[in-house]
Amino acid sequence: MEDHAGIARSALRYADEILIPCAPSPIEINRTTPVRDEISDIGGVRDRPARSAVLLNRCVARAHSTNDAREALERLGYDVLGTAVPRLEVYAQSFGMPIKTPGRNIWRNVARELIERCLPIGSVRT
């Protein structure tokens, strides 16, 4: 049996950026608390603090739930990426395979945001 909690703690110990996926629902928002607690607990054994951000995913287009979740998470003190991943069938059907062209651009946006978070302040961004 794998020690999933131990594996997660090891990853949190060495990751520079921790991305917390969260669907825009109250139960999912509530589930972010144990992750934040783990990040805080592991902080004492790290050389420097890790950055963390929430990635909203499985968002329904034009639904108020995405903005409501973003606001709730920000009130809780989370950084929330500007890009929200929509709920699309292409993602559900892509398990173990590359994502088809129509669904790729959103992930490029996520990658761009994460790269920008890693750049030093004042550096040139393209």
PDB file of N, CA and C in Angstrom, residues 19-85:
ATOM      1  N   LEU A  19       0.193  24.189  -6.536  1.00  0.00           N
ATOM      2  CA  LEU A  19      -1.055  24.515  -7.207  1.00  0.00           C
ATOM      3  C   LEU A  19      -2.170  23.669  -6.600  1.00  0.00           C
ATOM      4  N   ILE A  20      -3.178  24.339  -6.100  1.00  0.00           N
ATOM      5  CA  ILE A  20      -4.295  23.668  -5.432  1.00  0.00           C
ATOM      6  C   ILE A  20      -5.498  23.705  -6.368  1.00  0.00           C
ATOM      7  N   PRO A  21      -5.864  22.565  -6.965  1.00  0.00           N
ATOM      8  CA  PRO A  21      -7.045  22.561  -7.833  1.00  0.00           C
ATOM      9  C   PRO A  21      -8.311  22.627  -6.989  1.00  0.00           C
ATOM     10  N   CYS A  22      -9.295  23.368  -7.483  1.00  0.00           N
ATOM     11  CA  CYS A  22     -10.524  23.531  -6.714  1.00  0.00           C
ATOM     12  C   CYS A  22     -11.680  23.822  -7.667  1.00  0.00           C
ATOM     13  N   ALA A  23     -12.718  23.022  -7.590  1.00  0.00           N
ATOM     14  CA  ALA A  23     -13.940  23.312  -8.341  1.00  0.00           C
ATOM     15  C   ALA A  23     -14.704  24.410  -7.602  1.00  0.00           C
ATOM     16  N   PRO A  24     -15.503  25.201  -8.308  1.00  0.00           N
ATOM     17  CA  PRO A  24     -16.205  26.323  -7.674  1.00  0.00           C
ATOM     18  C   PRO A  24     -17.451  25.886  -6.906  1.00  0.00           C
ATOM     19  N   SER A  25     -17.238  25.153  -5.820  1.00  0.00           N
ATOM     20  CA  SER A  25     -18.345  24.724  -4.975  1.00  0.00           C
ATOM     21  C   SER A  25     -17.915  24.812  -3.515  1.00  0.00           C
ATOM     22  N   PRO A  26     -18.854  25.029  -2.623  1.00  0.00           N
ATOM     23  CA  PRO A  26     -18.496  25.165  -1.208  1.00  0.00           C
ATOM     24  C   PRO A  26     -17.726  23.966  -0.645  1.00  0.00           C
ATOM     25  N   ILE A  27     -18.101  22.751  -1.024  1.00  0.00           N
ATOM     26  CA  ILE A  27     -17.403  21.583  -0.488  1.00  0.00           C
ATOM     27  C   ILE A  27     -15.947  21.537  -0.964  1.00  0.00           C
ATOM     28  N   GLU A  28     -15.714  21.918  -2.205  1.00  0.00           N
ATOM     29  CA  GLU A  28     -14.341  21.948  -2.723  1.00  0.00           C
ATOM     30  C   GLU A  28     -13.529  23.047  -2.056  1.00  0.00           C
ATOM     31  N   ILE A  29     -14.131  24.195  -1.853  1.00  0.00           N
ATOM     32  CA  ILE A  29     -13.435  25.285  -1.164  1.00  0.00           C
ATOM     33  C   ILE A  29     -13.059  24.837   0.241  1.00  0.00           C
ATOM     34  N   ASN A  30     -13.965  24.154   0.916  1.00  0.00           N
ATOM     35  CA  ASN A  30     -13.697  23.638   2.257  1.00  0.00           C
ATOM     36  C   ASN A  30     -12.528  22.646   2.256  1.00  0.00           C
ATOM     37  N   ARG A  31     -12.382  21.887   1.189  1.00  0.00           N
ATOM     38  CA  ARG A  31     -11.305  20.881   1.101  1.00  0.00           C
ATOM     39  C   ARG A  31      -9.923  21.501   0.907  1.00  0.00           C
ATOM     40  N   THR A  32      -9.861  22.801   0.637  1.00  0.00           N
ATOM     41  CA  THR A  32      -8.551  23.438   0.490  1.00  0.00           C
ATOM     42  C   THR A  32      -7.877  23.669   1.843  1.00  0.00           C
ATOM     43  N   THR A  33      -8.645  23.716   2.913  1.00  0.00           N
ATOM     44  CA  THR A  33      -8.081  23.995   4.239  1.00  0.00           C
ATOM     45  C   THR A  33      -7.039  22.971   4.667  1.00  0.00           C
ATOM     46  N   PRO A  34      -7.280  21.668   4.537  1.00  0.00           N
ATOM     47  CA  PRO A  34      -6.236  20.712   4.920  1.00  0.00           C
ATOM     48  C   PRO A  34      -4.952  20.864   4.094  1.00  0.00           C
ATOM     49  N   VAL A  35      -5.099  21.259   2.835  1.00  0.00           N
ATOM     50  CA  VAL A  35      -3.903  21.469   2.004  1.00  0.00           C
ATOM     51  C   VAL A  35      -3.129  22.665   2.534  1.00  0.00           C
ATOM     52  N   ARG A  36      -3.831  23.748   2.828  1.00  0.00           N
ATOM     53  CA  ARG A  36      -3.155  24.924   3.377  1.00  0.00           C
ATOM     54  C   ARG A  36      -2.495  24.587   4.713  1.00  0.00           C
ATOM     55  N   ASP A  37      -3.160  23.789   5.541  1.00  0.00           N
ATOM     56  CA  ASP A  37      -2.574  23.383   6.823  1.00  0.00           C
ATOM     57  C   ASP A  37      -1.287  22.585   6.607  1.00  0.00           C
ATOM     58  N   GLU A  38      -1.286  21.686   5.637  1.00  0.00           N
ATOM     59  CA  GLU A  38      -0.079  20.907   5.329  1.00  0.00           C
ATOM     60  C   GLU A  38       1.046  21.810   4.838  1.00  0.00           C
ATOM     61  N   ILE A  39       0.715  22.763   3.981  1.00  0.00           N
ATOM     62  CA  ILE A  39       1.724  23.707   3.482  1.00  0.00           C
ATOM     63  C   ILE A  39       2.328  24.475   4.658  1.00  0.00           C
ATOM     64  N   SER A  40       1.488  24.891   5.577  1.00  0.00           N
ATOM     65  CA  SER A  40       1.963  25.620   6.755  1.00  0.00           C
ATOM     66  C   SER A  40       2.833  24.729   7.644  1.00  0.00           C
ATOM     67  N   ASP A  41       2.387  23.503   7.873  1.00  0.00           N
ATOM     68  CA  ASP A  41       3.139  22.570   8.724  1.00  0.00           C
ATOM     69  C   ASP A  41       4.521  22.274   8.160  1.00  0.00           C
ATOM     70  N   ILE A  42       4.601  22.096   6.867  1.00  0.00           N
ATOM     71  CA  ILE A  42       5.864  21.724   6.232  1.00  0.00           C
ATOM     72  C   ILE A  42       6.808  22.922   6.122  1.00  0.00           C
ATOM     73  N   GLY A  43       6.265  24.130   6.294  1.00  0.00           N
ATOM     74  CA  GLY A  43       7.072  25.343   6.171  1.00  0.00           C
ATOM     75  C   GLY A  43       8.267  25.387   7.102  1.00  0.00           C
ATOM     76  N   GLY A  44       8.164  24.764   8.253  1.00  0.00           N
ATOM     77  CA  GLY A  44       9.258  24.775   9.214  1.00  0.00           C
ATOM     78  C   GLY A  44      10.485  24.002   8.792  1.00  0.00           C
ATOM     79  N   VAL A  45      10.344  23.089   7.853  1.00  0.00           N
ATOM     80  CA  VAL A  45      11.495  22.293   7.405  1.00  0.00           C
ATOM     81  C   VAL A  45      11.990  22.695   6.023  1.00  0.00           C
ATOM     82  N   ARG A  46      11.406  23.749   5.482  1.00  0.00           N
ATOM     83  CA  ARG A  46      11.822  24.235   4.164  1.00  0.00           C
ATOM     84  C   ARG A  46      12.891  25.313   4.311  1.00  0.00           C
ATOM     85  N   ASP A  47      13.731  25.445   3.288  1.00  0.00           N
ATOM     86  CA  ASP A  47      14.722  26.521   3.268  1.00  0.00           C
ATOM     87  C   ASP A  47      14.068  27.883   3.079  1.00  0.00           C
ATOM     88  N   ARG A  48      13.029  27.918   2.274  1.00  0.00           N
ATOM     89  CA  ARG A  48      12.295  29.163   2.027  1.00  0.00           C
ATOM     90  C   ARG A  48      10.820  28.798   1.827  1.00  0.00           C
ATOM     91  N   PRO A  49       9.936  29.746   2.071  1.00  0.00           N
ATOM     92  CA  PRO A  49       8.506  29.439   1.938  1.00  0.00           C
ATOM     93  C   PRO A  49       8.129  29.084   0.495  1.00  0.00           C
ATOM     94  N   ALA A  50       7.176  28.212   0.362  1.00  0.00           N
ATOM     95  CA  ALA A  50       6.647  27.871  -0.963  1.00  0.00           C
ATOM     96  C   ALA A  50       5.562  28.867  -1.329  1.00  0.00           C
ATOM     97  N   ARG A  51       5.435  29.124  -2.626  1.00  0.00           N
ATOM     98  CA  ARG A  51       4.303  29.901  -3.113  1.00  0.00           C
ATOM     99  C   ARG A  51       3.175  28.906  -3.375  1.00  0.00           C
ATOM    100  N   SER A  52       1.961  29.374  -3.205  1.00  0.00           N
ATOM    101  CA  SER A  52       0.826  28.516  -3.547  1.00  0.00           C
ATOM    102  C   SER A  52      -0.259  29.356  -4.186  1.00  0.00           C
ATOM    103  N   ALA A  53      -1.049  28.704  -5.006  1.00  0.00           N
ATOM    104  CA  ALA A  53      -2.167  29.363  -5.677  1.00  0.00           C
ATOM    105  C   ALA A  53      -3.252  28.333  -5.930  1.00  0.00           C
ATOM    106  N   VAL A  54      -4.456  28.813  -6.026  1.00  0.00           N
ATOM    107  CA  VAL A  54      -5.599  27.961  -6.345  1.00  0.00           C
ATOM    108  C   VAL A  54      -5.881  28.073  -7.834  1.00  0.00           C
ATOM    109  N   LEU A  55      -6.127  26.933  -8.466  1.00  0.00           N
ATOM    110  CA  LEU A  55      -6.565  26.877  -9.858  1.00  0.00           C
ATOM    111  C   LEU A  55      -8.018  26.423  -9.863  1.00  0.00           C
ATOM    112  N   LEU A  56      -8.918  27.334 -10.223  1.00  0.00           N
ATOM    113  CA  LEU A  56     -10.319  26.952 -10.341  1.00  0.00           C
ATOM    114  C   LEU A  56     -10.488  26.073 -11.572  1.00  0.00           C
ATOM    115  N   ASN A  57     -11.160  24.945 -11.399  1.00  0.00           N
ATOM    116  CA  ASN A  57     -11.360  24.031 -12.520  1.00  0.00           C
ATOM    117  C   ASN A  57     -12.784  23.482 -12.505  1.00  0.00           C
ATOM    118  N   ARG A  58     -13.150  22.842 -13.595  1.00  0.00           N
ATOM    119  CA  ARG A  58     -14.511  22.326 -13.783  1.00  0.00           C
ATOM    120  C   ARG A  58     -15.538  23.447 -13.646  1.00  0.00           C
ATOM    121  N   CYS A  59     -15.194  24.624 -14.179  1.00  0.00           N
ATOM    122  CA  CYS A  59     -16.061  25.798 -14.105  1.00  0.00           C
ATOM    123  C   CYS A  59     -17.076  25.785 -15.248  1.00  0.00           C
ATOM    124  N   VAL A  60     -18.293  26.131 -14.917  1.00  0.00           N
ATOM    125  CA  VAL A  60     -19.365  26.196 -15.913  1.00  0.00           C
ATOM    126  C   VAL A  60     -19.362  27.600 -16.518  1.00  0.00           C
ATOM    127  N   ALA A  61     -19.353  27.646 -17.845  1.00  0.00           N
ATOM    128  CA  ALA A  61     -19.322  28.935 -18.550  1.00  0.00           C
ATOM    129  C   ALA A  61     -20.501  29.805 -18.133  1.00  0.00           C
ATOM    130  N   ARG A  62     -20.224  31.077 -17.890  1.00  0.00           N
ATOM    131  CA  ARG A  62     -21.220  32.106 -17.563  1.00  0.00           C
ATOM    132  C   ARG A  62     -21.988  31.834 -16.267  1.00  0.00           C
ATOM    133  N   ALA A  63     -21.484  30.937 -15.417  1.00  0.00           N
ATOM    134  CA  ALA A  63     -22.142  30.689 -14.127  1.00  0.00           C
ATOM    135  C   ALA A  63     -21.539  31.606 -13.063  1.00  0.00           C
ATOM    136  N   HIS A  64     -22.349  32.034 -12.132  1.00  0.00           N
ATOM    137  CA  HIS A  64     -21.874  32.905 -11.057  1.00  0.00           C
ATOM    138  C   HIS A  64     -20.968  32.165 -10.081  1.00  0.00           C
ATOM    139  N   SER A  65     -21.037  30.838 -10.084  1.00  0.00           N
ATOM    140  CA  SER A  65     -20.277  30.069  -9.105  1.00  0.00           C
ATOM    141  C   SER A  65     -18.772  30.305  -9.209  1.00  0.00           C
ATOM    142  N   THR A  66     -18.261  30.547 -10.408  1.00  0.00           N
ATOM    143  CA  THR A  66     -16.821  30.758 -10.565  1.00  0.00           C
ATOM    144  C   THR A  66     -16.385  32.046  -9.872  1.00  0.00           C
ATOM    145  N   ASN A  67     -17.066  33.151 -10.130  1.00  0.00           N
ATOM    146  CA  ASN A  67     -16.718  34.416  -9.467  1.00  0.00           C
ATOM    147  C   ASN A  67     -16.953  34.349  -7.963  1.00  0.00           C
ATOM    148  N   ASP A  68     -18.037  33.690  -7.554  1.00  0.00           N
ATOM    149  CA  ASP A  68     -18.317  33.545  -6.124  1.00  0.00           C
ATOM    150  C   ASP A  68     -17.204  32.759  -5.435  1.00  0.00           C
ATOM    151  N   ALA A  69     -16.753  31.677  -6.076  1.00  0.00           N
ATOM    152  CA  ALA A  69     -15.676  30.867  -5.504  1.00  0.00           C
ATOM    153  C   ALA A  69     -14.375  31.657  -5.447  1.00  0.00           C
ATOM    154  N   ARG A  70     -14.073  32.380  -6.511  1.00  0.00           N
ATOM    155  CA  ARG A  70     -12.856  33.204  -6.534  1.00  0.00           C
ATOM    156  C   ARG A  70     -12.863  34.196  -5.370  1.00  0.00           C
ATOM    157  N   GLU A  71     -13.984  34.885  -5.190  1.00  0.00           N
ATOM    158  CA  GLU A  71     -14.090  35.868  -4.110  1.00  0.00           C
ATOM    159  C   GLU A  71     -13.962  35.203  -2.742  1.00  0.00           C
ATOM    160  N   ALA A  72     -14.602  34.052  -2.559  1.00  0.00           N
ATOM    161  CA  ALA A  72     -14.525  33.343  -1.272  1.00  0.00           C
ATOM    162  C   ALA A  72     -13.093  32.905  -0.977  1.00  0.00           C
ATOM    163  N   LEU A  73     -12.417  32.364  -1.977  1.00  0.00           N
ATOM    164  CA  LEU A  73     -11.027  31.909  -1.791  1.00  0.00           C
ATOM    165  C   LEU A  73     -10.095  33.080  -1.497  1.00  0.00           C
ATOM    166  N   GLU A  74     -10.295  34.186  -2.181  1.00  0.00           N
ATOM    167  CA  GLU A  74      -9.469  35.370  -1.928  1.00  0.00           C
ATOM    168  C   GLU A  74      -9.724  35.915  -0.523  1.00  0.00           C
ATOM    169  N   ARG A  75     -10.983  35.883  -0.060  1.00  0.00           N
ATOM    170  CA  ARG A  75     -11.282  36.314   1.317  1.00  0.00           C
ATOM    171  C   ARG A  75     -10.592  35.408   2.332  1.00  0.00           C
ATOM    172  N   LEU A  76     -10.388  34.141   1.966  1.00  0.00           N
ATOM    173  CA  LEU A  76      -9.681  33.201   2.845  1.00  0.00           C
ATOM    174  C   LEU A  76      -8.169  33.373   2.780  1.00  0.00           C
ATOM    175  N   GLY A  77      -7.710  34.274   1.915  1.00  0.00           N
ATOM    176  CA  GLY A  77      -6.289  34.573   1.842  1.00  0.00           C
ATOM    177  C   GLY A  77      -5.517  33.839   0.767  1.00  0.00           C
ATOM    178  N   TYR A  78      -6.198  33.154  -0.120  1.00  0.00           N
ATOM    179  CA  TYR A  78      -5.531  32.428  -1.204  1.00  0.00           C
ATOM    180  C   TYR A  78      -5.227  33.351  -2.378  1.00  0.00           C
ATOM    181  N   ASP A  79      -4.126  33.082  -3.065  1.00  0.00           N
ATOM    182  CA  ASP A  79      -3.908  33.614  -4.400  1.00  0.00           C
ATOM    183  C   ASP A  79      -4.695  32.707  -5.327  1.00  0.00           C
ATOM    184  N   VAL A  80      -5.463  33.280  -6.226  1.00  0.00           N
ATOM    185  CA  VAL A  80      -6.252  32.493  -7.178  1.00  0.00           C
ATOM    186  C   VAL A  80      -5.799  32.893  -8.578  1.00  0.00           C
ATOM    187  N   LEU A  81      -5.402  31.901  -9.374  1.00  0.00           N
ATOM    188  CA  LEU A  81      -4.982  32.201 -10.737  1.00  0.00           C
ATOM    189  C   LEU A  81      -6.138  32.851 -11.498  1.00  0.00           C
ATOM    190  N   GLY A  82      -5.805  33.744 -12.402  1.00  0.00           N
ATOM    191  CA  GLY A  82      -6.820  34.415 -13.214  1.00  0.00           C
ATOM    192  C   GLY A  82      -7.503  33.478 -14.192  1.00  0.00           C
ATOM    193  N   THR A  83      -6.775  32.471 -14.644  1.00  0.00           N
ATOM    194  CA  THR A  83      -7.337  31.498 -15.577  1.00  0.00           C
ATOM    195  C   THR A  83      -8.188  30.499 -14.812  1.00  0.00           C
ATOM    196  N   ALA A  84      -9.386  30.264 -15.296  1.00  0.00           N
ATOM    197  CA  ALA A  84     -10.276  29.244 -14.736  1.00  0.00           C
ATOM    198  C   ALA A  84     -10.499  28.185 -15.816  1.00  0.00           C
ATOM    199  N   VAL A  85     -10.298  26.940 -15.453  1.00  0.00           N
ATOM    200  CA  VAL A  85     -10.429  25.843 -16.414  1.00  0.00           C
ATOM    201  C   VAL A  85     -11.904  25.456 -16.520  1.00  0.00           C
TER     202      VAL A  85
END
